[in-house]
Amino acid sequence: MKSLSTVFVVFTLLLHCSISLRSQNDANISTNDSTADCDVTKEFLSGELNFIKHLITNEEFENTIETRLNLKLNCPTFIDIKDSIHYFSGWSGYRLKKLDFAISELLQVSETSPFYVKSQFYSSFCYAFDGDNKNAIQTLAEIPIEINNLELMNIKNLQLAGTYLLERDYQNYSKSLNQLDTNNYLIKNETERLKYHRSSLQKIKNKSQFLAGLFSAVIPGSGKFYAGYKGQAIAAAIPTILFGAVATEQYFKSGPKSFQFISFASLFSIFYVGNIWGSVISVRTYRDDINNKIDNGILVDMHIPLRRFFD
Amino acid sequence: MTTVFWLTCIFHCVGFSTSNVSDYEHEARIAAQANKYKDAALLYERCVFLSTETEKQAEFLIEKAKCYWAINDFERSLSALKRITTYNLSDSTRFETEYCLASNHYMQGNYQNALAELQQIQAFTSDINLVEKTHFLAGLTFIQLKEWQKAKLQFVSWANTLDETDSIKSVITTEITSLLMEENLPKYKNPETAKILSMYLPGAGQLYSGFFWEGAASLTFQLAGLAILGYGIYSQYYVTGGVVGFGIFQRFYSGGVKRAQFLAEKRNFRNIKTLIEKAEEVKRKH
């Protein structure tokens, strides 16, 4: 009886040590004390990872991010579990288009993780989506892919070609494009689409802002027509012409010093100058609109093979 | 030593007396009471994750949905409720789930979906006490759908379920059905009619919708525009009269037509809102 009691006491004390450690870990979720970072147990982290997986399954992406933000993952232990947490929270950030968060999480997935390659590809895509093409290229270039892994090499080269096209680096775009196996089902259609985007970019004319302004000064609205906004040209011309006609009538009937003439001439001047300035700006706006449209197309064609391969 | 042994046994049991689920549930309640609804929702999600019983999971998901209601995030509450599989649930939990879904749809303004949920409860729930709880919301939903007779029937059914004497029930029934009598019903203002009226007679669409001063203002501005046009022609300032007069008239004319349509919709919305408030007032009183 005595020995049984002793064994039981020892067992119970050990059990309570474990329970108190777990409670301490629970407390660590909200504490800001950085010295407590390494107190988390493997069981605790596994539990959190399972909860995060449950959230992902139920498409509770905001709650996934919230759960991740409540965790401290600075400790250099349990790397495999932490990698998975980084990957799943990064994926949630990507799904919610919280790109900065997604990038920072995905890049923390270590090389030993089975999620490493996917995380690197998606963080590169997030960079490109965010307009940071330099980092996107750098991330892609650093992904270690075995030379005989043709599918992944094709995906990588397509991503590189797309990102170089976003960067308008046509020389490197062509280099990456030439390395693609254009018959591969994963990238076949998207390769053709990239070529189409490249030709669309070539067709964008470099119009002069000075000429647009000059055209609008001679015939109101014609500068916008020249820039590419054909519908807006008429809308811009009508009020300018109408106020011009009223000012002219007032000039001849009421005289140049009359209140009516000064009022309508001022209104005309505002519309006239505004029209010229609008035409100058519209050259750049039109160019940006076209570029954005093409960039969106490129991003879509970079995205589809990624989903096709990894999901 | 025997005492130590038994004390150890009790101590041991204390360690397991509070499970994680109940801890998280308790924390969730505290967070909700402190108006930290997002935190509460996440804690309820932990309860869902840790629970093994579908019944409990459903209850936690309902609580989670209610947290999102508190912050008017009806999309997320809806997705929480949609995760509940009603198969194999007890009658009361299944009722609670479907009733919450109906309420969620009602609050989102999806009245057809709300009605579909309520009709499903009324058709498939065997417990009559649970079905009775749906009548008032069904009545409100029918009002929103402008189905007055069906709304009246639901309110009568609701009044009959009240725990009151027959005379009081009769008073409540009279009170609530009088709201839906032909002469008390709000007249529907057709936005298309308002638009056409304003097209042919400026300001008439606004007047039809019950906004007299807006109609008068619209008519005045349009007449002023026409007066400037006429005066311009009369004084041989053709261009000035045409541009300024016609410009003012055209702006107020096309704006007035669109505004009349909007005002008719606004009037209908206000009328329904007033009727709903009156019905809710009857419920509050009793």
XYZ file of C-alpha atoms in Angstrom:
597
model
C 0.000 0.000 0.000
C 2.877 2.327 0.964
C 4.788 1.784 -2.259
C 1.593 2.177 -4.276
C 0.878 5.500 -2.601
C 4.409 6.719 -3.257
C 4.174 5.828 -6.937
C 0.823 7.558 -7.166
C 2.082 10.745 -5.468
C 5.082 10.913 -7.824
C 2.855 10.303 -10.848
C 0.383 12.984 -9.746
C 3.104 15.549 -9.120
C 4.551 14.905 -12.580
C 1.102 15.235 -14.101
C 0.472 18.533 -12.371
C 3.849 19.855 -13.441
C 2.774 19.147 -17.014
C -0.629 20.813 -16.476
C 0.943 23.922 -14.915
C 3.406 24.121 -17.814
C 0.483 23.989 -20.238
C -1.320 26.760 -18.338
C 1.870 28.778 -18.505
C 1.935 28.266 -22.274
C -1.669 29.417 -22.486
C -0.639 32.530 -20.617
C 2.207 33.024 -23.072
C -0.282 33.599 -25.854
C -1.080 37.005 -24.507
C 2.067 37.931 -22.639
C 4.526 40.371 -24.127
C 7.484 39.084 -22.167
C 10.013 37.995 -24.776
C 11.985 35.906 -22.260
C 9.036 33.540 -22.025
C 9.154 32.781 -25.753
C 10.950 29.475 -25.395
C 8.599 28.136 -22.751
C 6.136 26.825 -25.297
C 5.833 23.074 -25.429
C 5.629 20.900 -28.502
C 2.142 19.779 -27.449
C 0.973 23.339 -27.188
C 2.322 24.272 -30.625
C 0.901 21.095 -32.172
C -2.459 21.938 -30.665
C -2.318 25.425 -32.140
C -1.274 24.017 -35.526
C -4.226 21.633 -35.483
C -6.527 24.509 -34.597
C -5.087 26.547 -37.484
C -5.639 23.597 -39.846
C -9.233 23.419 -38.610
C -9.636 27.151 -39.338
C -8.185 26.767 -42.833
C -10.504 23.828 -43.581
C -13.443 26.036 -42.655
C -12.050 28.995 -44.652
C -11.757 31.079 -41.476
C -8.765 32.993 -42.798
C -9.125 36.088 -40.623
C -9.294 33.932 -37.517
C -6.185 32.073 -38.722
C -4.268 35.337 -38.897
C -5.629 36.365 -35.502
C -4.519 33.049 -33.978
C -1.074 33.331 -35.571
C -0.625 36.881 -34.291
C -1.358 35.671 -30.768
C 1.474 33.158 -31.000
C 5.139 33.781 -30.343
C 7.333 31.761 -32.693
C 10.741 33.242 -31.918
C 12.104 30.147 -30.238
C 14.544 28.092 -32.398
C 12.855 24.777 -31.508
C 10.031 22.745 -33.089
C 10.884 24.082 -36.536
C 8.631 21.656 -38.415
C 5.526 22.779 -36.503
C 6.441 26.442 -36.783
C 7.023 26.043 -40.529
C 3.523 24.659 -40.929
C 2.040 27.512 -38.871
C 3.928 30.078 -40.971
C 2.779 28.381 -44.154
C -0.911 28.200 -43.191
C -1.036 31.764 -41.854
C 0.800 32.986 -44.972
C -1.737 31.156 -47.083
C -4.544 32.908 -45.178
C -2.876 36.261 -45.793
C -2.611 35.412 -49.485
C -6.298 34.410 -49.650
C -7.304 37.686 -47.968
C -4.881 39.675 -50.148
C -3.017 40.838 -47.041
C 0.150 40.638 -49.094
C 2.709 42.041 -46.652
C 1.599 39.604 -43.980
C 1.519 36.721 -46.479
C 5.050 37.487 -47.707
C 6.501 37.797 -44.208
C 4.936 34.489 -43.134
C 5.684 32.495 -46.277
C 9.330 33.586 -46.297
C 9.745 32.251 -42.772
C 9.064 28.683 -43.902
C 12.421 26.913 -43.677
C 14.069 24.868 -46.417
C 13.470 21.589 -44.582
C 9.699 22.033 -44.750
C 7.625 20.214 -47.393
C 5.863 23.578 -47.855
C 9.093 25.415 -48.635
C 8.971 25.455 -52.443
C 5.275 26.357 -52.563
C 5.805 29.112 -49.986
C 8.662 30.566 -51.995
C 6.636 30.562 -55.219
C 3.628 32.178 -53.556
C 5.695 34.793 -51.719
C 7.287 35.688 -55.047
C 3.830 35.960 -56.597
C 2.663 38.160 -53.701
C 5.682 40.437 -54.276
C 4.786 40.679 -57.983
C 1.130 41.337 -57.159
C 2.252 44.084 -54.786
C 4.373 45.667 -57.555
C 7.716 44.720 -55.957
C 9.107 42.927 -59.017
C 12.761 43.091 -57.925
C 12.083 41.059 -54.762
C 9.795 38.741 -56.723
C 12.631 37.945 -59.158
C 15.153 37.563 -56.349
C 12.858 35.164 -54.453
C 12.253 33.092 -57.586
C 15.955 32.973 -58.436
C 16.761 31.577 -54.985
C 14.325 28.654 -55.162
C 16.434 25.485 -55.313
C 15.001 23.185 -57.995
C 16.649 20.028 -59.206
C 17.559 20.223 -62.870
C 15.591 17.068 -63.725
C 12.400 18.407 -62.132
C 11.097 19.693 -65.452
C 7.604 20.665 -64.346
C 8.860 22.849 -61.519
C 11.572 24.321 -63.743
C 8.902 25.285 -66.255
C 6.772 26.886 -63.562
C 9.789 28.804 -62.286
C 10.766 30.034 -65.737
C 7.199 31.063 -66.516
C 7.027 33.025 -63.248
C 10.352 34.632 -64.087
C 9.208 35.489 -67.620
C 5.980 37.000 -66.275
C 7.759 39.016 -63.605
C 10.362 40.298 -66.096
C 7.474 41.333 -68.331
C 5.888 43.194 -65.410
C 9.265 44.859 -64.877
C 9.415 45.595 -68.677
C 12.786 43.859 -68.794
C 12.308 42.395 -72.272
C 15.785 40.924 -72.596
C 15.505 38.713 -69.509
C 11.876 37.991 -70.399
C 12.999 36.510 -73.707
C 15.760 34.514 -71.979
C 13.272 32.972 -69.527
C 10.737 32.374 -72.267
C 13.299 30.537 -74.379
C 13.948 28.106 -71.522
C 10.277 27.052 -71.401
C 8.968 23.780 -72.733
C 6.009 25.284 -74.589
C 4.376 21.878 -75.046
C 4.087 21.265 -71.321
C 0.383 21.141 -70.336
C 1.062 23.158 -67.167
C 2.185 26.265 -68.956
C 1.232 25.874 -72.618
C -1.699 28.319 -72.752
C -0.116 30.789 -70.365
C 3.079 30.937 -72.423
C 1.024 31.918 -75.469
C -0.795 34.524 -73.362
C 2.510 35.997 -72.161
C 3.583 36.358 -75.792
C 0.299 38.115 -76.512
C 0.847 40.490 -73.557
C 4.353 41.218 -74.849
C 2.970 42.143 -78.275
C 0.259 44.308 -76.632
C 2.960 46.180 -74.734
C 4.810 46.756 -78.002
C 1.691 48.267 -79.533
C 1.324 50.972 -76.863
C 2.174 54.211 -78.593
C 4.322 56.728 -76.792
C 2.096 59.770 -77.159
C 3.267 63.302 -76.436
C 1.739 65.255 -73.571
C 2.746 68.504 -75.307
C 0.856 67.563 -78.475
C -2.260 66.622 -76.447
C -2.230 70.037 -74.773
C -1.652 71.797 -78.087
C -4.522 69.947 -79.759
C -6.898 70.895 -76.932
C -5.773 74.523 -77.133
C -6.714 74.615 -80.845
C -9.881 72.477 -80.713
C -11.209 71.827 -77.167
C -11.472 68.082 -76.461
C -9.215 67.003 -79.353
C -6.284 66.418 -76.961
C -8.314 63.786 -75.109
C -9.245 62.218 -78.421
C -5.538 62.063 -79.313
C -4.725 60.542 -75.894
C -7.220 57.732 -76.513
C -10.284 58.833 -74.526
C -12.625 59.262 -77.489
C -15.893 59.476 -75.521
C -14.489 61.945 -72.997
C -13.357 64.238 -75.816
C -16.929 65.274 -76.698
C -17.951 65.600 -73.039
C -14.958 67.897 -72.436
C -15.534 69.976 -75.567
C -19.253 70.775 -75.104
C -19.135 73.029 -71.980
C -16.017 74.824 -73.230
C -17.592 75.558 -76.625
C -20.924 76.591 -75.075
C -19.349 79.014 -72.582
C -17.144 80.327 -75.365
C -20.245 81.012 -77.494
C -22.012 82.789 -74.586
C -18.913 84.921 -73.843
C -18.658 85.866 -77.546
C -22.320 86.891 -77.652
C -21.896 88.969 -74.475
C -18.761 90.597 -75.945
C -20.603 91.804 -79.029
C -23.910 92.706 -77.373
C -22.967 93.943 -73.902
C -19.402 95.112 -74.534
C -16.011 93.963 -73.241
C -16.370 95.813 -69.920
C -19.803 94.452 -69.070
C -20.322 92.236 -66.020
C -21.984 89.553 -68.117
C -19.032 89.332 -70.505
C -16.455 89.220 -67.681
C -18.440 86.484 -65.867
C -18.905 84.246 -68.882
C -15.401 84.897 -70.221
C -14.017 83.850 -66.803
C -16.127 80.681 -66.849
C -14.964 79.947 -70.391
C -11.313 80.517 -69.386
C -11.617 78.089 -66.464
C -13.100 75.381 -68.697
C -10.630 76.095 -71.512
C -7.502 75.923 -69.324
C -8.920 72.948 -67.415
C -9.483 71.168 -70.694
C -5.896 71.696 -71.838
C -4.505 70.546 -68.497
C -6.863 67.540 -68.497
C -5.626 66.535 -71.942
C -1.979 66.732 -70.833
C -2.732 64.531 -67.810
C -4.904 62.125 -69.809
C -1.958 60.992 -71.972
C -0.270 59.554 -68.894
C -3.535 58.288 -67.381
C -4.437 56.437 -70.580
C -0.982 54.892 -70.763
C -1.232 53.820 -67.094
C -4.712 52.366 -67.668
C -3.482 50.245 -70.586
C -0.376 49.153 -68.672
C -2.473 48.188 -65.625
C -4.824 46.178 -67.794
C -1.920 44.271 -69.347
C -0.238 43.800 -65.941
C -3.440 42.302 -64.539
C -3.535 39.893 -67.470
C 0.105 38.901 -66.855
C -0.577 38.311 -63.144
C -3.568 36.111 -63.957
C -1.456 34.064 -66.360
C 1.271 33.708 -63.733
C -1.274 32.689 -61.104
C -3.121 29.950 -63.007
C -0.121 27.573 -63.438
C 0.768 28.030 -59.754
C -2.706 26.923 -58.650
C -2.716 24.177 -61.259
C 0.567 22.729 -60.037
C 0.362 23.181 -56.273
C -3.373 22.735 -55.497
C -0.252 7.256 4.512
C -3.770 6.201 3.624
C -4.904 9.812 4.106
C -2.117 11.011 1.822
C -3.233 8.451 -0.771
C -6.863 9.668 -0.763
C -5.849 13.314 -0.730
C -3.682 12.581 -3.752
C -6.642 10.979 -5.487
C -8.825 14.056 -4.862
C -6.003 16.379 -5.948
C -5.634 14.327 -9.107
C -9.314 14.660 -9.961
C -9.258 18.430 -9.431
C -6.661 18.643 -12.180
C -9.157 17.272 -14.690
C -12.314 18.916 -13.372
C -12.171 21.796 -15.843
C -11.831 20.793 -19.442
C -10.390 23.102 -22.084
C -13.761 23.469 -23.785
C -15.476 24.817 -20.720
C -12.497 27.103 -20.016
C -12.667 28.552 -23.507
C -16.453 28.794 -23.311
C -16.152 30.702 -20.038
C -13.519 33.019 -21.549
C -15.718 33.543 -24.599
C -18.661 34.578 -22.436
C -16.462 37.030 -20.520
C -15.101 38.479 -23.784
C -18.621 38.880 -25.173
C -19.742 40.587 -21.967
C -16.787 42.984 -22.350
C -17.979 43.705 -25.915
C -14.872 41.999 -27.351
C -16.975 40.134 -29.850
C -14.203 39.202 -32.294
C -12.164 37.630 -29.480
C -15.287 35.867 -28.241
C -15.992 34.508 -31.727
C -12.458 33.088 -31.959
C -12.790 31.497 -28.521
C -16.095 29.907 -29.537
C -14.313 28.579 -32.615
C -11.782 26.925 -30.291
C -14.719 25.330 -28.490
C -16.019 24.042 -31.833
C -12.576 22.624 -32.602
C -12.200 20.891 -29.257
C -15.752 19.568 -29.029
C -16.411 16.069 -30.213
C -20.206 16.235 -30.077
C -21.965 17.711 -33.091
C -24.675 19.052 -30.788
C -22.168 21.108 -28.784
C -20.380 22.210 -31.952
C -23.662 23.523 -33.300
C -24.342 25.405 -30.065
C -20.905 27.030 -30.166
C -21.296 27.998 -33.808
C -24.633 29.641 -32.967
C -22.935 31.592 -30.165
C -20.171 32.551 -32.587
C -22.743 33.795 -35.094
C -24.367 35.888 -32.366
C -20.983 37.509 -31.641
C -20.794 38.572 -35.296
C -24.371 39.866 -35.105
C -23.248 42.162 -32.303
C -20.726 43.796 -34.639
C -23.124 43.744 -37.623
C -20.917 41.319 -39.544
C -23.799 39.321 -40.993
C -21.698 37.682 -43.716
C -19.435 35.997 -41.183
C -22.349 35.072 -38.944
C -24.044 33.489 -41.935
C -20.948 31.472 -42.820
C -20.710 30.273 -39.192
C -24.362 29.184 -39.221
C -24.020 27.501 -42.612
C -21.292 25.279 -41.188
C -23.821 23.600 -38.919
C -25.036 20.275 -40.251
C -28.591 19.957 -38.971
C -28.665 16.211 -39.602
C -28.675 14.256 -36.326
C -29.173 17.350 -34.160
C -31.799 17.500 -31.444
C -35.055 19.254 -32.359
C -34.246 22.280 -30.227
C -30.739 22.801 -31.632
C -31.913 22.279 -35.180
C -34.688 24.793 -34.548
C -32.223 27.275 -33.022
C -29.920 26.906 -36.057
C -32.677 27.395 -38.625
C -34.248 30.240 -36.666
C -30.866 31.992 -36.421
C -30.379 31.481 -40.165
C -33.810 33.007 -40.822
C -33.008 35.950 -38.526
C -29.638 36.390 -40.232
C -31.270 36.502 -43.675
C -33.892 38.929 -42.342
C -31.220 41.265 -40.949
C -29.369 41.144 -44.265
C -32.579 42.099 -46.085
C -32.837 38.692 -47.826
C -36.520 38.268 -46.969
C -37.211 35.411 -49.419
C -34.397 33.365 -47.864
C -35.641 34.215 -44.363
C -39.117 33.057 -45.343
C -37.759 29.827 -46.846
C -36.007 28.999 -43.547
C -39.107 29.827 -41.486
C -41.345 27.744 -43.740
C -38.915 24.873 -43.401
C -39.135 25.099 -39.603
C -42.933 25.250 -39.704
C -43.120 22.268 -42.060
C -40.602 19.907 -40.504
C -40.457 20.670 -36.784
C -42.614 18.285 -34.813
C -42.414 20.240 -31.541
C -45.331 22.692 -31.744
C -43.817 24.878 -28.978
C -40.817 25.537 -31.188
C -42.926 26.266 -34.260
C -44.879 28.836 -32.282
C -41.714 30.867 -31.792
C -41.437 31.501 -35.525
C -44.800 33.235 -36.070
C -43.770 36.779 -35.165
C -40.636 36.774 -37.343
C -42.667 35.189 -40.154
C -45.234 38.005 -39.772
C -42.490 40.654 -40.043
C -41.019 38.877 -43.059
C -44.408 38.824 -44.804
C -44.759 42.576 -44.138
C -41.386 43.131 -45.804
C -42.638 41.088 -48.756
C -45.908 43.089 -48.740
C -47.997 39.951 -48.293
C -50.414 41.511 -45.823
C -52.915 38.649 -45.416
C -50.214 36.082 -44.731
C -48.601 38.496 -42.264
C -51.964 38.893 -40.504
C -52.361 35.106 -40.180
C -48.878 34.764 -38.669
C -49.533 37.546 -36.144
C -52.866 35.978 -35.140
C -51.080 32.649 -34.609
C -48.421 34.451 -32.583
C -51.041 36.183 -30.383
C -52.732 32.833 -29.717
C -49.499 31.338 -28.408
C -49.054 34.017 -25.737
C -49.341 33.023 -22.136
C -52.240 35.410 -21.462
C -55.961 35.220 -20.747
C -58.337 34.902 -23.688
C -59.542 38.502 -23.306
C -55.977 39.876 -23.423
C -55.169 37.644 -26.384
C -58.218 39.037 -28.131
C -57.073 42.635 -27.451
C -53.584 41.873 -28.820
C -55.029 40.180 -31.882
C -57.308 43.153 -32.584
C -54.451 45.583 -32.035
C -52.033 43.837 -34.363
C -54.547 42.917 -37.057
C -55.847 46.488 -37.133
C -52.369 47.523 -38.289
C -52.899 45.352 -41.340
C -56.463 46.454 -42.123
C -56.972 47.641 -45.685
C -57.393 51.298 -44.643
C -54.264 51.281 -42.419
C -51.967 49.648 -44.915
C -49.311 51.881 -46.416
C -50.050 52.769 -50.013
C -47.381 51.426 -52.319
C -45.690 54.167 -54.312
C -44.589 52.804 -57.636
C -41.148 54.238 -58.492
C -41.897 53.825 -62.204
C -45.107 55.886 -61.864
C -43.179 58.578 -59.954
C -40.580 58.649 -62.733
C -43.198 58.963 -65.512
C -45.108 61.654 -63.602
C -41.955 63.744 -63.239
C -41.156 63.244 -66.917
C -44.462 64.777 -68.039
C -45.137 67.176 -65.169
C -42.016 68.401 -63.330
C -42.284 67.946 -59.564
C -45.369 65.696 -59.800
C -43.368 62.517 -59.090
C -42.034 63.977 -55.847
C -45.540 65.096 -54.896
C -46.889 61.582 -55.632
C -44.196 60.134 -53.332
C -45.304 62.460 -50.561
C -42.506 65.026 -50.696
C -44.387 68.246 -51.443
C -41.582 70.782 -50.861
C -39.084 68.823 -52.944
C -41.610 68.735 -55.777
C -42.234 72.458 -55.456
C -38.497 73.246 -55.449
C -37.891 71.077 -58.511
C -40.760 72.750 -60.386
C -39.514 76.250 -59.415
C -35.973 75.646 -60.651
C -37.182 74.153 -63.917
C -39.540 77.099 -64.464
C -36.686 79.501 -63.663
C -34.560 77.784 -66.308
C -37.326 78.096 -68.871
C -37.879 81.762 -67.865
C -34.186 82.542 -68.464
C -34.422 80.790 -71.845
C -37.565 82.780 -72.757
C -36.095 86.064 -71.587
C -32.881 85.380 -73.523
C -34.877 84.853 -76.728
C -37.061 87.883 -76.014
C -34.033 90.149 -75.441
C -32.204 88.604 -78.428
C -29.498 86.994 -76.243
C -30.143 83.703 -77.966
C -26.914 81.904 -77.043
C -26.872 83.092 -73.394
C -30.546 82.276 -72.954
C -30.124 78.904 -74.627
C -27.017 77.827 -72.741
C -27.868 79.198 -69.262
C -31.671 78.756 -69.359
C -31.751 75.416 -71.081
C -28.731 74.240 -69.047
C -30.531 74.957 -65.752
C -33.790 73.427 -66.994
C -32.132 70.280 -68.352
C -30.117 69.678 -65.158
C -33.142 69.985 -62.869
C -35.382 68.071 -65.271
C -33.206 64.941 -65.557
C -32.212 65.154 -61.868
C -35.885 65.562 -60.878
C -36.934 62.430 -62.774
C -34.276 60.309 -61.042
C -35.019 61.908 -57.673
C -38.768 61.177 -57.967
C -37.988 57.493 -58.514
C -35.668 57.441 -55.487
C -38.212 59.262 -53.306
C -40.934 56.711 -54.120
C -38.580 53.933 -52.949
C -37.702 55.955 -49.859
C -41.392 56.449 -49.038
C -42.090 52.702 -49.383
C -39.129 51.891 -47.149
C -40.288 54.387 -44.510
C -43.870 53.078 -44.598
C -42.766 49.483 -44.106
C -40.375 50.547 -41.353
C -43.183 52.352 -39.516
C -45.443 49.315 -39.802
C -42.699 47.020 -38.502
C -42.050 49.380 -35.588
C -45.750 49.414 -34.697
C -45.896 45.600 -34.760
C -42.777 45.399 -32.586
C -44.326 47.933 -30.217
C -47.379 45.660 -29.776
C -45.021 42.759 -28.999
C -43.036 44.856 -26.502
C -46.184 45.987 -24.689
C -47.272 42.411 -24.081
